[in-house]
Short mmCIF file of C-alpha atoms in Angstrom, two decimals:
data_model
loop_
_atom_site.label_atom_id
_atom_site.label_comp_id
_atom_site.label_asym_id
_atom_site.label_seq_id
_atom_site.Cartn_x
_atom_site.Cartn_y
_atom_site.Cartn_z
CA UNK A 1 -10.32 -18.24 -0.05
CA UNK A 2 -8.31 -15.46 -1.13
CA UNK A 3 -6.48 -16.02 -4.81
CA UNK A 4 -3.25 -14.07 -3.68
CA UNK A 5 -2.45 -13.64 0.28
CA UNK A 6 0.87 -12.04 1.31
CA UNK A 7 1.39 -12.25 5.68
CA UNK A 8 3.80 -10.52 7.43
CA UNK A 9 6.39 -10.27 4.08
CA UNK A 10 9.33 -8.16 4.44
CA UNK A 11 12.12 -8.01 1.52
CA UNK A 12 15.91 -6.75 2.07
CA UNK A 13 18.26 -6.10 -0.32
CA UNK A 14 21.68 -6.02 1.32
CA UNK A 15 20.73 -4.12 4.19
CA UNK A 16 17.77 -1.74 2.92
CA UNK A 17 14.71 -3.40 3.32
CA UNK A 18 12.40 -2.60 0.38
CA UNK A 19 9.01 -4.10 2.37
CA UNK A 20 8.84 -4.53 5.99
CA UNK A 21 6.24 -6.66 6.95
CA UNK A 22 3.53 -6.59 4.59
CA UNK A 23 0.04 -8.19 4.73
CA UNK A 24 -2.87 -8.29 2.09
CA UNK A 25 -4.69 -10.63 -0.19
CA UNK A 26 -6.92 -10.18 -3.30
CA UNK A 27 -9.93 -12.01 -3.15
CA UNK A 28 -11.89 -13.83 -6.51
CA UNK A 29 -13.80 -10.99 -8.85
CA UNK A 30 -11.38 -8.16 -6.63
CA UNK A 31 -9.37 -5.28 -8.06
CA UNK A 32 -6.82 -4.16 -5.49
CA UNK A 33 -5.06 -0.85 -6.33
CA UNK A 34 -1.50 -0.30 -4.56
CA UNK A 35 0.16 3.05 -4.79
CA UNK A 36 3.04 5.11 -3.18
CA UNK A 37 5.89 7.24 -3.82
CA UNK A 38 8.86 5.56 -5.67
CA UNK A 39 10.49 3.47 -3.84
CA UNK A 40 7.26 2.73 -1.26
CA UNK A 41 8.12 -1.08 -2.73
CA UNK A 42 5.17 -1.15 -4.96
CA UNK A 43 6.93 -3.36 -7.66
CA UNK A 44 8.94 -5.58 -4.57
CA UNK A 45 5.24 -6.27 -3.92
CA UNK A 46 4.49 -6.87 -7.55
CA UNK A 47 7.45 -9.60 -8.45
CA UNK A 48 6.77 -11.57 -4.92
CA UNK A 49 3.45 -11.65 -5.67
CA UNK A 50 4.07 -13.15 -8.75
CA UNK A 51 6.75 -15.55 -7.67
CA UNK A 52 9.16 -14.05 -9.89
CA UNK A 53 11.60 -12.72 -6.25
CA UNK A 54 11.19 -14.41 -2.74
CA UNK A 55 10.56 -12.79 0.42
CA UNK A 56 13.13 -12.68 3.15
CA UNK A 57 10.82 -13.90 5.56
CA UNK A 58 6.95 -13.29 5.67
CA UNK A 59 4.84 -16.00 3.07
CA UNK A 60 3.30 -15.36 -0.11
CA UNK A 61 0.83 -17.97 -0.88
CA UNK A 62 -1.40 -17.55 -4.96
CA UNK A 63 -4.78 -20.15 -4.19
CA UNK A 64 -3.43 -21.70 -1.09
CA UNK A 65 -0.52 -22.44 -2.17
CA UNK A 66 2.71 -21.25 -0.64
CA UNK A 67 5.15 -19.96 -3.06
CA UNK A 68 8.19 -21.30 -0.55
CA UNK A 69 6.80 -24.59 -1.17
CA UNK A 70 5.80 -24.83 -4.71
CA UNK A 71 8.29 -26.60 -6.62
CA UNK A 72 7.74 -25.60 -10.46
CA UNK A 73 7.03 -21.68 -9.71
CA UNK A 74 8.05 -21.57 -13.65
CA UNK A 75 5.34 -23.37 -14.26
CA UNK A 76 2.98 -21.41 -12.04
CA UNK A 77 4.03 -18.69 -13.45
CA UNK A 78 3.07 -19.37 -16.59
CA UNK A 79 -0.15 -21.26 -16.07
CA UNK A 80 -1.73 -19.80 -12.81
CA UNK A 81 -0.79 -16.10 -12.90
CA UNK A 82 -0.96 -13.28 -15.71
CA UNK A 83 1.67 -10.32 -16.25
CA UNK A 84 1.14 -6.76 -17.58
CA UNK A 85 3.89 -4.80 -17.44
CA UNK A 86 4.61 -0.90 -18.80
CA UNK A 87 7.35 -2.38 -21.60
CA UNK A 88 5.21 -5.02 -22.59
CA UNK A 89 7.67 -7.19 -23.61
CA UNK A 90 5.96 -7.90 -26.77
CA UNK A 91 8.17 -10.13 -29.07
CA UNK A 92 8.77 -7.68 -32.42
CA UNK A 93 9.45 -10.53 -34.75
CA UNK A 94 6.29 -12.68 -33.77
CA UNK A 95 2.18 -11.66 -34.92
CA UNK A 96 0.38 -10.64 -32.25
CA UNK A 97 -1.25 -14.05 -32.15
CA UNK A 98 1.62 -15.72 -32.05
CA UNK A 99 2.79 -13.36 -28.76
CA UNK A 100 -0.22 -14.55 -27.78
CA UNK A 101 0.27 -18.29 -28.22
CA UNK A 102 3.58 -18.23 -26.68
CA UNK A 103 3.14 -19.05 -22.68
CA UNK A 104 0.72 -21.68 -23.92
CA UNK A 105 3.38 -23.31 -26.24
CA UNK A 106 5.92 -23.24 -23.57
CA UNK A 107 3.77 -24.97 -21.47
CA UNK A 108 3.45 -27.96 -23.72
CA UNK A 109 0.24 -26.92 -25.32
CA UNK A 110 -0.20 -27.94 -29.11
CA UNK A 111 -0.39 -25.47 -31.67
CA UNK A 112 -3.67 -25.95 -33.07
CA UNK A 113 -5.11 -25.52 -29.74
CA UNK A 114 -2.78 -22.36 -28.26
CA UNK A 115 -4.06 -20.46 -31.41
CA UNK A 116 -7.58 -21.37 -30.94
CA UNK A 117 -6.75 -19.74 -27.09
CA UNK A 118 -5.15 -16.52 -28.42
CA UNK A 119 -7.94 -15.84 -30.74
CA UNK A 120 -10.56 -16.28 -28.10
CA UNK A 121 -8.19 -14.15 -25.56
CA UNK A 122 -7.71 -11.77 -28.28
CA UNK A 123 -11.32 -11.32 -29.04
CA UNK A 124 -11.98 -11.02 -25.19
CA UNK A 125 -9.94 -7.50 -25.28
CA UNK A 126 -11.18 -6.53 -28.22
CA UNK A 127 -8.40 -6.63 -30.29
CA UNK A 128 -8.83 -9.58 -32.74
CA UNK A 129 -8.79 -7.85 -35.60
CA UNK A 130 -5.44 -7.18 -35.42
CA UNK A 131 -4.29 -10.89 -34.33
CA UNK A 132 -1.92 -11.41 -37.56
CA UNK A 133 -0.27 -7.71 -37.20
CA UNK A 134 3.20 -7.46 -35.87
CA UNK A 135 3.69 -5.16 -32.42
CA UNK A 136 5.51 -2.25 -34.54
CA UNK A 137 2.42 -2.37 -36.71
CA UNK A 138 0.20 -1.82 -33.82
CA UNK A 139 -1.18 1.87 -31.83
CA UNK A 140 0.16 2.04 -28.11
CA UNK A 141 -3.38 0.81 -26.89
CA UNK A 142 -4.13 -2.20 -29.45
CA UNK A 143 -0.25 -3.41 -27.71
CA UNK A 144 -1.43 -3.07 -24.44
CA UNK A 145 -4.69 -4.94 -25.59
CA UNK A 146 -2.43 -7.50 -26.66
CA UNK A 147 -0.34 -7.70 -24.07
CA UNK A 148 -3.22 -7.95 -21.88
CA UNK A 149 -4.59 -11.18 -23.89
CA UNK A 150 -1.75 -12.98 -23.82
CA UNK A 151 -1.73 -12.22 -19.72
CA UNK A 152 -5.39 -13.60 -19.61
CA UNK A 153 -4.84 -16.73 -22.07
CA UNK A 154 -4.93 -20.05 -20.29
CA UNK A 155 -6.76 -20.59 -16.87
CA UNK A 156 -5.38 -17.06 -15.32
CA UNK A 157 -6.56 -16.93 -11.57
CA UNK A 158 -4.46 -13.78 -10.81
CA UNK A 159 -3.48 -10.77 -12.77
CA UNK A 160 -0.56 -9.02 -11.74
CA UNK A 161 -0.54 -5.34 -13.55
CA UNK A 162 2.57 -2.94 -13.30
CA UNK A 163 1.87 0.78 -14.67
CA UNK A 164 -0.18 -0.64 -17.34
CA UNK A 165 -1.45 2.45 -18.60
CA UNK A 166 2.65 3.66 -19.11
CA UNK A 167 2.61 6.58 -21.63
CA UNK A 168 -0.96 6.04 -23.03
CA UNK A 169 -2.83 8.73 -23.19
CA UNK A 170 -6.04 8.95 -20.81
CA UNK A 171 -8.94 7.86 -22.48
CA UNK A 172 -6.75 4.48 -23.57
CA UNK A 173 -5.99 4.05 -20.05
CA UNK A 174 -9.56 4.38 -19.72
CA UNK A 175 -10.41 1.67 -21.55
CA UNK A 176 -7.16 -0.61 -20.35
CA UNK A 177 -8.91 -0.22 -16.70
CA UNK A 178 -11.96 -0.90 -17.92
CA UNK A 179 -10.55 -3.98 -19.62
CA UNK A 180 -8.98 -5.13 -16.05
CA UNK A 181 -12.18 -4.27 -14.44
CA UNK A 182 -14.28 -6.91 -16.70
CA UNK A 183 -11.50 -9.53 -16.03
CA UNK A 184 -12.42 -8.98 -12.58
CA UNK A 185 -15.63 -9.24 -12.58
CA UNK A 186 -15.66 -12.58 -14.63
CA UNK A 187 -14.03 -13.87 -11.59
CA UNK A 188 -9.83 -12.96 -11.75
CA UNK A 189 -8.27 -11.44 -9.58
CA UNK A 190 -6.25 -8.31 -10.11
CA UNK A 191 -3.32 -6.46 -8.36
CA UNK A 192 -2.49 -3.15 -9.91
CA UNK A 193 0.61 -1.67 -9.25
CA UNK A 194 0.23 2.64 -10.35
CA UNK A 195 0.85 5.69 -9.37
CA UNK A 196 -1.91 7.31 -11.34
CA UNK A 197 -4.93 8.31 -9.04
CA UNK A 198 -7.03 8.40 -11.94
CA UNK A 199 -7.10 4.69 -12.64
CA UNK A 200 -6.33 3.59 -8.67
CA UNK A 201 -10.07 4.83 -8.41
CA UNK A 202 -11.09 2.10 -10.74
CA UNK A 203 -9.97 -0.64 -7.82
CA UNK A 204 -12.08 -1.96 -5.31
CA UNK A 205 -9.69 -1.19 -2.98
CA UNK A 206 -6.58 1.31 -2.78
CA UNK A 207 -3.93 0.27 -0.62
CA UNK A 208 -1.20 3.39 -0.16
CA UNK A 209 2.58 2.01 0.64
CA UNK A 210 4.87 4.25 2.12
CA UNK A 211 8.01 3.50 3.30
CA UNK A 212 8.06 -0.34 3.21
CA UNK A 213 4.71 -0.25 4.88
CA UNK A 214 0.71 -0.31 4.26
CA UNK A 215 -0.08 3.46 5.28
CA UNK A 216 -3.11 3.55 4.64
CA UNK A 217 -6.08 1.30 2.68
CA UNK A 218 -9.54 2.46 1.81
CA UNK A 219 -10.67 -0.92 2.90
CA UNK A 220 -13.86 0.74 5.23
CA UNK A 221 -15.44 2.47 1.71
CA UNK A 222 -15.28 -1.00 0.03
CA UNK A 223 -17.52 -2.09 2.82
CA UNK A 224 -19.89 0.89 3.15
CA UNK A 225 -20.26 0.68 -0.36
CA UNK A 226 -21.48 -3.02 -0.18
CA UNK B 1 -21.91 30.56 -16.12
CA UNK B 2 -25.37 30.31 -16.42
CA UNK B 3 -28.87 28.31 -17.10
CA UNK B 4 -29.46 30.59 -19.52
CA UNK B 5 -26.85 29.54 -22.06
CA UNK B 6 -27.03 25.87 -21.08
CA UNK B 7 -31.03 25.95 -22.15
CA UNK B 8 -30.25 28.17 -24.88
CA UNK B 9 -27.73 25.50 -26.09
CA UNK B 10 -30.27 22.48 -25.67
CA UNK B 11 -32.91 24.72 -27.61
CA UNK B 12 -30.35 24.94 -30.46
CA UNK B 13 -31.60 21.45 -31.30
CA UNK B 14 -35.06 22.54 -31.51
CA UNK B 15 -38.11 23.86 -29.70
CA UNK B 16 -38.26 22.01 -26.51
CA UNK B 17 -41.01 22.38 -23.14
CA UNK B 18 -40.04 23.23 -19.47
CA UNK B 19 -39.91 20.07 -18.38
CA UNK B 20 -37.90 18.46 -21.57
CA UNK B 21 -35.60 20.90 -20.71
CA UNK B 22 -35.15 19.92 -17.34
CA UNK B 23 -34.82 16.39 -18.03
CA UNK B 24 -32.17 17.25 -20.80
CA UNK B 25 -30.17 19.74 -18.54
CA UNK B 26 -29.75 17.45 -15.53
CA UNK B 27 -28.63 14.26 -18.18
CA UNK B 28 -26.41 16.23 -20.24
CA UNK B 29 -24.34 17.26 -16.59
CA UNK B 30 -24.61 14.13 -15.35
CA UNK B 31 -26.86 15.00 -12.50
CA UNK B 32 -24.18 17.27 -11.08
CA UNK B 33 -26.18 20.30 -11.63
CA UNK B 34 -29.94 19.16 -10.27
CA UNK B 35 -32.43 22.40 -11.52
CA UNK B 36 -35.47 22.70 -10.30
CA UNK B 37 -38.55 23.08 -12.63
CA UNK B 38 -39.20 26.70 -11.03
CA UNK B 39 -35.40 27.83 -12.49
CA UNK B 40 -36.16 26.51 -16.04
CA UNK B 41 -39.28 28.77 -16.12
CA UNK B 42 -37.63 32.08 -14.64
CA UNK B 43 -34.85 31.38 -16.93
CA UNK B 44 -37.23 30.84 -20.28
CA UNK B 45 -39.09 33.92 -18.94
CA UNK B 46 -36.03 36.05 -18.45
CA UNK B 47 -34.75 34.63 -22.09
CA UNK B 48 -38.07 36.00 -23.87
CA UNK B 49 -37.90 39.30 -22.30
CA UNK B 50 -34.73 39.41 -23.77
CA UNK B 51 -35.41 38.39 -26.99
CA UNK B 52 -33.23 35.21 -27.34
CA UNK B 53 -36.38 33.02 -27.45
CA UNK B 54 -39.96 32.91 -28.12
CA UNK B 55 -42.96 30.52 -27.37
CA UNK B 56 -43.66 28.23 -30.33
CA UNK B 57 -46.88 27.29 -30.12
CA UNK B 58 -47.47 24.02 -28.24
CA UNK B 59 -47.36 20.21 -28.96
CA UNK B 60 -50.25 17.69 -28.93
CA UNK B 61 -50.49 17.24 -25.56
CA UNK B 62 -50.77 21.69 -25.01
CA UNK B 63 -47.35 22.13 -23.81
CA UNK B 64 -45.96 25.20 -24.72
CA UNK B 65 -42.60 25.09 -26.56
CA UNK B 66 -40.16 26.92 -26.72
CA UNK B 67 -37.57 28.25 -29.65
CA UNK B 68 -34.06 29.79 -29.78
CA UNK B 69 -34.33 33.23 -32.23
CA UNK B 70 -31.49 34.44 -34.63
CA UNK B 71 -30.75 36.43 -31.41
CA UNK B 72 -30.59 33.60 -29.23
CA UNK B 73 -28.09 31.68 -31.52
CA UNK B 74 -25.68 34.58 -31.49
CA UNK B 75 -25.47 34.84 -27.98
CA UNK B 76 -24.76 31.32 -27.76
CA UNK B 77 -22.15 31.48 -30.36
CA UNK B 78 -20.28 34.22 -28.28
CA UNK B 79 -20.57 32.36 -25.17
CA UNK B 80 -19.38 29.31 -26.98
CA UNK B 81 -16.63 31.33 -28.22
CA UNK B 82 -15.47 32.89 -24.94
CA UNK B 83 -13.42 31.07 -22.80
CA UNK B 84 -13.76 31.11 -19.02
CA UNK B 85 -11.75 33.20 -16.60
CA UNK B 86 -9.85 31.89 -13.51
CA UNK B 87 -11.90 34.55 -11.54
CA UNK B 88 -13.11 34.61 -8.32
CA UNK B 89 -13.20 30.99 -7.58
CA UNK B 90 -13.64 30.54 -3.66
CA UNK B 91 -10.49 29.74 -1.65
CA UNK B 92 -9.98 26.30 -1.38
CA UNK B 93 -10.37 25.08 2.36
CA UNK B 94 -8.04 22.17 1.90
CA UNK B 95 -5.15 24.82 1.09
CA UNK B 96 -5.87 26.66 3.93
CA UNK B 97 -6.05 23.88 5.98
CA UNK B 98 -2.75 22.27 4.82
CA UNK B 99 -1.13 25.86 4.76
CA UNK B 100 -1.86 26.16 8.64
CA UNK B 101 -0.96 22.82 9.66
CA UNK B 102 2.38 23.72 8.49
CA UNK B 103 2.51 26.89 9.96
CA UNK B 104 0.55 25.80 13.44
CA UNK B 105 2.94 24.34 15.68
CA UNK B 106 2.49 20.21 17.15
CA UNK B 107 0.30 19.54 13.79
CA UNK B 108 1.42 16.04 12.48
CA UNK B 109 1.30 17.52 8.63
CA UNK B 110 1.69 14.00 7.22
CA UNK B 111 -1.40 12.58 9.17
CA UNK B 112 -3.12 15.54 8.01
CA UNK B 113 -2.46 14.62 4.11
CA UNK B 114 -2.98 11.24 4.68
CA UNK B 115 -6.02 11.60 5.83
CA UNK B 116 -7.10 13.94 2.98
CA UNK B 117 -5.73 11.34 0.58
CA UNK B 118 -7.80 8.91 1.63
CA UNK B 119 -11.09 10.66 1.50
CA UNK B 120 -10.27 12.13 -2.24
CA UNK B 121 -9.23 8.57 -3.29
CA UNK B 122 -13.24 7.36 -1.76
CA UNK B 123 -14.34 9.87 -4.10
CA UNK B 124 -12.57 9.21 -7.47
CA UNK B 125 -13.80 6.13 -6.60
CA UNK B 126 -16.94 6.89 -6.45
CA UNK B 127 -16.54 8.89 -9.50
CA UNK B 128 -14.95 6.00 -11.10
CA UNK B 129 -18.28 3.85 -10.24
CA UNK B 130 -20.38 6.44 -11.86
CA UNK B 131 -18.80 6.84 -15.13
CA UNK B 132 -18.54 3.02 -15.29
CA UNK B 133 -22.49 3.19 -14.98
CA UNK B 134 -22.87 5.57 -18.18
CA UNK B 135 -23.92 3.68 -20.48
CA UNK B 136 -24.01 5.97 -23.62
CA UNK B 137 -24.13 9.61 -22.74
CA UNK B 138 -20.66 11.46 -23.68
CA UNK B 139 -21.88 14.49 -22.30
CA UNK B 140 -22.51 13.11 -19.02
CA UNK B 141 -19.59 10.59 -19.48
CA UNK B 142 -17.37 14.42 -19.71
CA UNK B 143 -18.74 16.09 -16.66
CA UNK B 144 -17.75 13.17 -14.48
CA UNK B 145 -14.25 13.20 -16.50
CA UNK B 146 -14.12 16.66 -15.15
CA UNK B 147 -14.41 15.79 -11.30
CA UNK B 148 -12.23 13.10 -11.53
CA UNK B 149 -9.52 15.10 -13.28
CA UNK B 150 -10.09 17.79 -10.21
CA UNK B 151 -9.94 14.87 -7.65
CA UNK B 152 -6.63 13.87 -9.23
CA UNK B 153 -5.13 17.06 -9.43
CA UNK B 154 -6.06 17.25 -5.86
CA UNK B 155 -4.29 13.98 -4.86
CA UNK B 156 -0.81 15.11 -6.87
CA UNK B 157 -1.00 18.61 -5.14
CA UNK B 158 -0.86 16.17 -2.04
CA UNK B 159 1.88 13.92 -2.85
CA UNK B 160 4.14 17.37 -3.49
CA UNK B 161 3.08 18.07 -0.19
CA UNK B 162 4.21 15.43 1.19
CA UNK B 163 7.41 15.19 -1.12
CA UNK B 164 7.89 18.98 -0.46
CA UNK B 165 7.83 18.96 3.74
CA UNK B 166 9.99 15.16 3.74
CA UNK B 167 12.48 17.03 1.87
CA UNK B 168 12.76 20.01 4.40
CA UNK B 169 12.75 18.04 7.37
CA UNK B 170 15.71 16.11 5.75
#
C-alpha cells in the first residue's frame, strides 16, 4: 500500500486552478522528486499532501486514509507526517532540543520521554552535538539538520520536503539529500518538492509538473533500473 | 589534457609499476577515463625519452618501477599551474538540435525539450547512484561532481528554453 496516494486532485483558487487533476503516490522506502517551473503547483501539491489545504475535488489519502474523512488532520499532522520547509521555522528562543521536543509535547507526550525522542532524532541526523544550542547559534546546515530531526521525531510515515536545500551551499545540500535518502531507505517515505536538478537526481523518481499537470515522470528508469 | 601529466601526478607520490598505475588512474577518475595497460606503457616510454621519468629499479616481485625526476616535477607544477582553455570543444549536438527545431518549421519545440529533460534527469540519476556508492575516494567522489554539475547545467539551459520560446509565443 502506498504511504501517500493523491487521484485525480485538482485545486482552484477563485477561478485559476493551481492543479488540474493530479495522480501519484509514494510508496514505503520511496523518494519521489517533483519539479516544474514556478507556478507548475509544486507546493499546491506539497500542502494537500500534507493535509495542511484541501483539494477541490480529486482525494488525497496518507496510509489509506482519506484526508476528506479524517477528523483530527491536526493531529495527523503532527503524528503521521513530517515537514521540511526552506524557512525552517525553527523557534529562536527554544534549544534545538527543545525545537525538537515540541510536536511531541503538543501531542500530549511527557517531557522526560519527548527529550529522550529528540536526542535519538537528533543523533539520527547527525547533529546531537549541538542539541542544547539555540538556532542563531547554529551554521545553515546543522539548522536544516535540525529541522530535519524534529520532522523525523515520533512515528513519521511520510516526509514532506519543500526546497530543503534553500540557500545552502552544494555540498550541504549534498549531505541534506543524503540525509532524506537514509530516511528512505529505513522505510519513510519522502516527497521532495525542488527545483534544483542536482538533488531531484537523488529521488527514485522525478515527476516534472507543468502547468497544473504531470508532464512528464521518469517512472520507466525506476523500473529498468530494478 | 593528457596521460602523461595524470601519471606524472600519481608518480609524484612515489615510484609506482604499469599496472599500479593503471589501477590508480582509472580510481582516481572514477572509472570515467578506462586506460588500457598498452597506453600506460607508451606513455611511461614517451615520459623517459623525455626525461621526466626514469626506471627505478624493480620491487620484490621484478616489476619495474617507475620515478618522477626534478624534470618531471616541474612539468607537473606548470601544468598544475595552467589553467585550461575553452578551446576547441566539439559543438554540442543538443544545441544544434534545439537550434533547428526552432528554426525547422511543424517541430513541436516543447516535446523536443521535454524529451531531452527526461533523458538528462535518467542520467544525474544515475550519476547520483554512483556517487552515493563512493565510499571514500574524494577524487573519484569530484569527477562524478563534475558530470553532474554538466548534467545540471544542461537541464537549466533547458528550462530557459522553454521559458525563452513560452515567452515569444505569448
Amino acid at each position: 500500500m502506498s504511504v501517500l496516494e493523491m487521484r485525480e486532485v485538482t485545486r482552484t483558487f477563485g477561478d485559476v486552478p493551481a492543479l488540474r487533476g493530479v495522480t501519484l503516490a509514494v510508496g514505503r522506502g520511496e523518494l519521489l522528486a517533483v519539479m516544474g517551473p514556478s507556478g507548475s503547483g509544486k507546493s499546491t501539491l506539497l500542502n494537500l499532501a500534507g493535509g495542511l489545504d484541501r483539494p477541490t475535488s480529486g482525494s488525497v489519502s496518507v496510509e489509506g486514509a482519506d484526508l476528506a474523512s479524517v477528523r483530527d488532520l491536526a493531529a495527523l499532522r503532527r503524528g503521521g507526517i513530517g515537514y521540511v520547509f526552506q524557512d525552517l521555522n525553527l523557534i529562536p528562543s527554544l534549544t534545538a532540543a527543545e525545537n525538537v521536543m515540541l510536536p511531541r509535547e503538543l501531542d500530549g507526550v511527557r517531557a522526560g520521554r519527548a527529550r529522550e525522542e529528540a536526542e535519538a532524532a537528533l543523533r539520527e541526523v547527525g547533529a546531537d552535538e549541538v542539541a542544547g544550542r539555540f538556532p542563531g547559534e547554529l551554521s545553515g546546515g546543522q539548522r536544516q539538520r535540525v529541522a530535519i530531526a524534529r520532522a523525523l521525531v515520533g512515528e513519521r510515515c511520510l516526509l514532506l520536503a519543500d526546497e530543503p536545500t534553500g540557500a545552502l551551499d552544494t555540498a550541504t545540500g549534498d549531505d541534506i539529500l543524503r540525509l532524506l535518502r537514509e530516511r528512505c531507505d529505513a522505510g519513510a517515505a519522502v516527497l521532495l518538492v525542488t527545483h534544483e536538478p542536482r538533488y531531484a537526481a537523488w529521488a527514485d523518481r522525478v515527476v516534472y509538473l507543468r502547468d497544473g499537470r504531470v508532464a512528464d515522470s521518469t517512472a520507466e528508469a525506476l523500473e529498468s533500473a530494478r | 589534457m593528457s596521460i602523461r601529466h595524470g601519471l606524472l601526478a600519481l608518480l609524484s607520490g612515489g615510484p609506482r609499476y604499469g599496472y599500479q598505475l593503471r589501477v590508480e588512474f582509472e580510481a582516481s577518475t572514477g572509472a570515467t577515463w578506462p586506460l588500457n595497460i598498452g597506453q600506460v606503457y607508451t606513455t611511461l616510454s614517451r615520459l623517459e625519452r623525455d626525461g621526466l621519468v626514469a626506471p627505478g629499479g624493480a620491487d620484490d616481485q621484478g616489476r619495474t618501477l617507475y620515478a618522477i625526476t626534478e624534470a618531471g616535477r616541474e612539468e607537473l607544477a606548470t601544468w598544475f599551474a595552467t589553467p585550461v582553455g575553452q578551446t576547441d570543444r566539439p559543438r554540442d549536438e543538443l544545441v544544434i538540435k534545439i537550434a533547428m527545431a526552432v528554426a525547422a518549421a511543424d517541430v513541436d519545440v516543447a516535446g523536443v525539450i521535454l524529451a531531452q529533460r527526461m533523458a538528462t534527469m535518467r542520467t544525474l540519476q544515475e550519476l547520483t547512484r554512483a556517487k552515493r556508492g563512493v565510499a571514500d575516494g574524494a577524487a573519484q567522489r569530484l569527477v562524478l561532481d563534475s558530470m553532474i554539475f554538466k548534467a545540471e547545467a544542461e537541464q537549466r539551459w533547458l528550462d530557459h528554453c522553454e521559458a525563452v520560446l513560452k515567452e515569444r509565443k505569448a
